[in-house]
Short mmCIF file of N, CA and C in Angstrom, two decimals:
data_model
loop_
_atom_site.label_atom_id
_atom_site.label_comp_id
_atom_site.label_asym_id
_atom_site.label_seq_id
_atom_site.Cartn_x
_atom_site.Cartn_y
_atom_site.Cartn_z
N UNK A 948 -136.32 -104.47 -28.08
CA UNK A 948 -137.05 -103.31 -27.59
C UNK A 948 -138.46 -103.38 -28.17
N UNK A 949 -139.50 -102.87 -27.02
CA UNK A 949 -141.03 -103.22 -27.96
C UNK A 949 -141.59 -101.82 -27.75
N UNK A 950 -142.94 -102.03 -27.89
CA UNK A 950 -143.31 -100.37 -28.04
C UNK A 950 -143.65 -100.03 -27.04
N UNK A 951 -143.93 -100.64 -26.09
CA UNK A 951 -143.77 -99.56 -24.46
C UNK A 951 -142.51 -99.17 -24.10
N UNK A 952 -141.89 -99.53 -24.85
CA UNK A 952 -140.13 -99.44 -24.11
C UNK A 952 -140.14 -97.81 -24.80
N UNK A 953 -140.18 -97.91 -26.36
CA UNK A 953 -140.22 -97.33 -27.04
C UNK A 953 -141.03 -95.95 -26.72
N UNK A 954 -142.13 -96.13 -26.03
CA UNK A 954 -142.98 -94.30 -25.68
C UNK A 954 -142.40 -94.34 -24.78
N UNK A 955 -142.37 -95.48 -23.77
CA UNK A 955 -141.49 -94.51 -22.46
C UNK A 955 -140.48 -93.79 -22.75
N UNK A 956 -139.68 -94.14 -23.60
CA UNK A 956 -139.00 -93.35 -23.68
C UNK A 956 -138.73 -91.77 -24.26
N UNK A 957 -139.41 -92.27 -25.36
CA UNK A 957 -140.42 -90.78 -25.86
C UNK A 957 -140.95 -89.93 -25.12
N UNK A 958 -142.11 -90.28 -24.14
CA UNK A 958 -142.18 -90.16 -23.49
C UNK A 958 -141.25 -88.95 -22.11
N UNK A 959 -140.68 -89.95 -21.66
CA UNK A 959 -139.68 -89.06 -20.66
C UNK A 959 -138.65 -88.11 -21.44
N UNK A 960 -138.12 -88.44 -22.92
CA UNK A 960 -137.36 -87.27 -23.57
C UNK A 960 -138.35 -86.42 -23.78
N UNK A 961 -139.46 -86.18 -24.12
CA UNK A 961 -140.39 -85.42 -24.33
C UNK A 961 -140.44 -84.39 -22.99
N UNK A 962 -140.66 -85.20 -21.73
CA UNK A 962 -140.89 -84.01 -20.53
C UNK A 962 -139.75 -83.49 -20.35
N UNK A 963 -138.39 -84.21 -20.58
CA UNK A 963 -136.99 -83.46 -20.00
C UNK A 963 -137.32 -82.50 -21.54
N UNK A 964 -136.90 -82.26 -22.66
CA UNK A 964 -137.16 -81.77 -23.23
C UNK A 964 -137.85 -79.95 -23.12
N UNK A 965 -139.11 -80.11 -22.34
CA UNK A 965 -139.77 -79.29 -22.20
C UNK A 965 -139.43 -79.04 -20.88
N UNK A 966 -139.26 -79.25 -19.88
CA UNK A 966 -138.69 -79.15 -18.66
C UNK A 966 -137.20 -78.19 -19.23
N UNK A 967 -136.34 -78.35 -19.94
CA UNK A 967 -134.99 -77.56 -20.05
C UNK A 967 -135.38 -76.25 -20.95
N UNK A 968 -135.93 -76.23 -21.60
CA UNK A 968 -136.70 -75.46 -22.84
C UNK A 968 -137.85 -74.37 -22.48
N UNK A 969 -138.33 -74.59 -21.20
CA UNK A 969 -139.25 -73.73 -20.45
C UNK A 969 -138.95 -72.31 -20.06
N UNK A 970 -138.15 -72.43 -19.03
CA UNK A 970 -137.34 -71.27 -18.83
C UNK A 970 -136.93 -70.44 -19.86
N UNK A 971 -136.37 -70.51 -20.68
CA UNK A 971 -135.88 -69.81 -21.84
C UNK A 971 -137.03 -69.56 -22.41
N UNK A 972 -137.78 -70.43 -23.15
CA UNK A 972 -139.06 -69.68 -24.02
C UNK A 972 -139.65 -68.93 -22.85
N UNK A 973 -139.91 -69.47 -21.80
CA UNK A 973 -141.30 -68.66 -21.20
C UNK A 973 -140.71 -67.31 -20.59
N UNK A 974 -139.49 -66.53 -21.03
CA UNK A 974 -138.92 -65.48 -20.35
C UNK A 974 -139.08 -64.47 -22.07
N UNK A 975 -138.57 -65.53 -22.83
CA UNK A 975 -138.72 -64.88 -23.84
C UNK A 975 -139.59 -64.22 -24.84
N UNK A 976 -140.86 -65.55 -23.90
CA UNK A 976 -142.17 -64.38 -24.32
C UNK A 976 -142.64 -63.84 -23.72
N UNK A 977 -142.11 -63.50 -22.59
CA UNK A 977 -142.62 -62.71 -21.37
C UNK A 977 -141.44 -61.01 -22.18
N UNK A 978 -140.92 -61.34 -22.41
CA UNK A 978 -140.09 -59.95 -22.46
C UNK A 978 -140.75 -59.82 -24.20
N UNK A 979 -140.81 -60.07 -24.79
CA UNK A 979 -141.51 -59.82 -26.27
C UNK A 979 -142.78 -59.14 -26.14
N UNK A 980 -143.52 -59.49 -25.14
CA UNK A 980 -144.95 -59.44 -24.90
C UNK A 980 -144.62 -58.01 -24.15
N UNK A 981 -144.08 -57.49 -23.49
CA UNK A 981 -143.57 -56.34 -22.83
C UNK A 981 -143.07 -55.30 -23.46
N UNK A 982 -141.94 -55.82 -24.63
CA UNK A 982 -141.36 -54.79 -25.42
C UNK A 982 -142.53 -54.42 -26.66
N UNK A 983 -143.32 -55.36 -26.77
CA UNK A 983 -144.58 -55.40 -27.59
C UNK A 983 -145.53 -54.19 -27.26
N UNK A 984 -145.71 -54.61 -26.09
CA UNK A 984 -146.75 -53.41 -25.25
C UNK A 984 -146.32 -52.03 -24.84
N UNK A 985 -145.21 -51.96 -24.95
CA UNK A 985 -143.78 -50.61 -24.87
C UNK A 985 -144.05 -50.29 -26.62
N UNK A 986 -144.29 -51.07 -27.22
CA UNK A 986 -144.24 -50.48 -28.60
C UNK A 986 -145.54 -49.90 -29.13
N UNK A 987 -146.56 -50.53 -28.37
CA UNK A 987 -147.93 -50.51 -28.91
C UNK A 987 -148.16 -48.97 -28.19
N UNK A 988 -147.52 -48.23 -26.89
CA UNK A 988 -147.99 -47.80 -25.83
C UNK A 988 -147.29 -46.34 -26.84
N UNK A 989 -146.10 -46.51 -27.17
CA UNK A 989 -145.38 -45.46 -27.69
C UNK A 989 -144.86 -45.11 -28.91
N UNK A 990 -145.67 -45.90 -29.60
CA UNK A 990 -145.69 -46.04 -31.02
C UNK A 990 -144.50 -45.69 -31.54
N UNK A 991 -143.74 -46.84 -31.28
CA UNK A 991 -142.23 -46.80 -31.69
C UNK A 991 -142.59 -47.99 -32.44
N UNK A 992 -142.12 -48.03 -33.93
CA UNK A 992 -142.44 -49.35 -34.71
C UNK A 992 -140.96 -49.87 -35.80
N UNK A 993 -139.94 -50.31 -34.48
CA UNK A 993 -138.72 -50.42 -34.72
C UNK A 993 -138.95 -52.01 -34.66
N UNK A 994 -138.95 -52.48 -35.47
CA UNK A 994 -138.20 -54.26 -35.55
C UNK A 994 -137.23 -54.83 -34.91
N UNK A 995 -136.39 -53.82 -34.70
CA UNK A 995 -134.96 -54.68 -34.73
C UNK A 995 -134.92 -54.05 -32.41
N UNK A 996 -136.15 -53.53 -32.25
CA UNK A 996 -136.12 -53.35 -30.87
C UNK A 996 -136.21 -54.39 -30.39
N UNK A 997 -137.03 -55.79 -30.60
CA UNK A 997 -137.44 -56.22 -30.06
C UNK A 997 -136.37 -57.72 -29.48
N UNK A 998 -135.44 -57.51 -30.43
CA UNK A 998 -134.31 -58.54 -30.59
C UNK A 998 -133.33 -58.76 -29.16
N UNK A 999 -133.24 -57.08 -28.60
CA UNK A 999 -132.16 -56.92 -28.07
C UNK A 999 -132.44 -57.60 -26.56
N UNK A 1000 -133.39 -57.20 -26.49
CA UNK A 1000 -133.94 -57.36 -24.86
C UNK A 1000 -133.87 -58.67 -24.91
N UNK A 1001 -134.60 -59.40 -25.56
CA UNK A 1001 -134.71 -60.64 -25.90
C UNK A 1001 -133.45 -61.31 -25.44
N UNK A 1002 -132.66 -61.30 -26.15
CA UNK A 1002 -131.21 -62.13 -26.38
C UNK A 1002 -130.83 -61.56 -24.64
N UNK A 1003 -130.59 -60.29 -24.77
CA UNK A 1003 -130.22 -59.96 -22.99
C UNK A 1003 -130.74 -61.22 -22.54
N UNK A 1004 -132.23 -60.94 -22.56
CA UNK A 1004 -132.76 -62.09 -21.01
C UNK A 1004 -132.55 -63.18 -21.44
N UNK A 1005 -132.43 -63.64 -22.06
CA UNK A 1005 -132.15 -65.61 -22.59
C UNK A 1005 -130.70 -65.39 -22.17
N UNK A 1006 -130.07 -65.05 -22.46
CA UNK A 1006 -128.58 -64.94 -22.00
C UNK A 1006 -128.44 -64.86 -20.13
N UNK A 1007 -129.23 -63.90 -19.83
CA UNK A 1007 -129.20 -64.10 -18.27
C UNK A 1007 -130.10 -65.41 -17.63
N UNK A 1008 -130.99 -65.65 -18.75
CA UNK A 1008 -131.57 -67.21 -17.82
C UNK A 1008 -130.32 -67.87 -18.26
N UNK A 1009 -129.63 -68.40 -19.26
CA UNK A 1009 -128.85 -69.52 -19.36
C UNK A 1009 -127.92 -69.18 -18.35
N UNK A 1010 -127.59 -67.68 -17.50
CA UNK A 1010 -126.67 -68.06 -16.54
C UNK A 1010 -126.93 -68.26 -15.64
N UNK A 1011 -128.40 -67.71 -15.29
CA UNK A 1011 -128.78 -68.09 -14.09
C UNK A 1011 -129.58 -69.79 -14.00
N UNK A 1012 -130.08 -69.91 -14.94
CA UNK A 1012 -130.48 -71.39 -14.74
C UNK A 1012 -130.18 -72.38 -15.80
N UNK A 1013 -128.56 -72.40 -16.13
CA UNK A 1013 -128.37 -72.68 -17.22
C UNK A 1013 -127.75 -74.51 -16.30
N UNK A 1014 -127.13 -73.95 -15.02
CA UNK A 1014 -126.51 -75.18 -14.24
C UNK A 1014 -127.64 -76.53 -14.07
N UNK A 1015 -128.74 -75.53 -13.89
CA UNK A 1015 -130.11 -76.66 -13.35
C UNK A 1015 -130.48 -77.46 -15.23
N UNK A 1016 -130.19 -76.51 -16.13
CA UNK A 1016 -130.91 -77.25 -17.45
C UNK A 1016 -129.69 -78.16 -17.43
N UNK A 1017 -128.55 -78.41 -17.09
CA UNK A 1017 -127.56 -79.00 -17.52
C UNK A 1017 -127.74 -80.36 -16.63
N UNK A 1018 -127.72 -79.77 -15.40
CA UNK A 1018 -128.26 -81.39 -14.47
C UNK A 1018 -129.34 -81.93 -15.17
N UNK A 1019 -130.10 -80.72 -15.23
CA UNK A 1019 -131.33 -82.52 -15.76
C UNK A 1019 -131.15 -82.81 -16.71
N UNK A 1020 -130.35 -82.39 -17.72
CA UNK A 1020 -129.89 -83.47 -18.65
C UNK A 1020 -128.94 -84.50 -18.88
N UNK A 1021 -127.88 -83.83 -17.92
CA UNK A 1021 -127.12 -85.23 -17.85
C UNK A 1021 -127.46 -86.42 -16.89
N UNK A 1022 -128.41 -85.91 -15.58
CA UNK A 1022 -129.25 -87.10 -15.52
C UNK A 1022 -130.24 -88.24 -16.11
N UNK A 1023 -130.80 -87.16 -16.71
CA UNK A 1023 -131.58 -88.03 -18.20
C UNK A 1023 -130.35 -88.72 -18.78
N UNK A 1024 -129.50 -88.18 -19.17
CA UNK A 1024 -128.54 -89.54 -20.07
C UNK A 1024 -128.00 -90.59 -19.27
N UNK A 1025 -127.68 -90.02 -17.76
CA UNK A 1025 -127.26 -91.11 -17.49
C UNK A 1025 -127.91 -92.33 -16.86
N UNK A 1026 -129.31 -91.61 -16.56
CA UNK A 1026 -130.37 -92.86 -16.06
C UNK A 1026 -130.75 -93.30 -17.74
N UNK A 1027 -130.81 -93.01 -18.99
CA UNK A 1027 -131.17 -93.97 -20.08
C UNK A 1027 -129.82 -94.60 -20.21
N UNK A 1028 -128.61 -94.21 -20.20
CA UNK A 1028 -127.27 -95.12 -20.56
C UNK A 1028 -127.44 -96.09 -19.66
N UNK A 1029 -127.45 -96.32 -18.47
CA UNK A 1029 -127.89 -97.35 -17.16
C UNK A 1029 -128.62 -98.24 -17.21
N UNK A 1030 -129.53 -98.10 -18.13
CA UNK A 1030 -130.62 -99.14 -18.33
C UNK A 1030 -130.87 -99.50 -19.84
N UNK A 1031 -129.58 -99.30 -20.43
CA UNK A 1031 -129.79 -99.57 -21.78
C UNK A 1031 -129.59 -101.41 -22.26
N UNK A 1032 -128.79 -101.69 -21.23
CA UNK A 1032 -128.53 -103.26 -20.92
C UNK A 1032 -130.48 -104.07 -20.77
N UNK A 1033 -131.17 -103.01 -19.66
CA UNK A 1033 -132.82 -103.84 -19.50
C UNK A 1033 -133.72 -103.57 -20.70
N UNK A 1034 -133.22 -103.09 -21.67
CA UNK A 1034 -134.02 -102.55 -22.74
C UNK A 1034 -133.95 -103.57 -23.80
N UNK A 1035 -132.95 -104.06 -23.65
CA UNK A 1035 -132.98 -105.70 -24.91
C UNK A 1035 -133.07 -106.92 -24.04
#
């Protein structure tokens, strides 16, 4: 294996990576940023508010797009297991 083999692969784990990982963070700071501005608006300065919503919506993305993070990862493994033979 040499070092282009080596970033590509980096590389493509890097975008699947962030590709499965998107959804979830970017909901989760979308609802933080909301319960944030609900807090700032009504000067409620509870800590432990901000947890709940949170976990709710990460919990409803993993069901709602939890099938799609799962395909693209087991495609990612199984297109690197497939070509692990052209790699040496």
């Amino acid at each position: 294996m040499n070092e282009d083999i080596a970033l590509a692969l980096t590389n493509e784990m890097l975008i699947v990576a962030i590709k499965v990982a998107s959804p979830i963070l970017g909901v989760a700071l979308i609802v933080g940023l909301l319960v944030s501005i609900l807090q700032v608006v009504t000067q409620i300065q509870e800590m432990t508010l901000t947890f709940v919503p949170k976990m709710l919506s990460i919990i409803a993305v993993i069901f709602l797009a939890g099938h799609w993070m799962l395909s693209v990862l087991v495609e990612y493994s199984e297109s690197l297991i497939r070509n692990i033979p052209a790699m040496f």
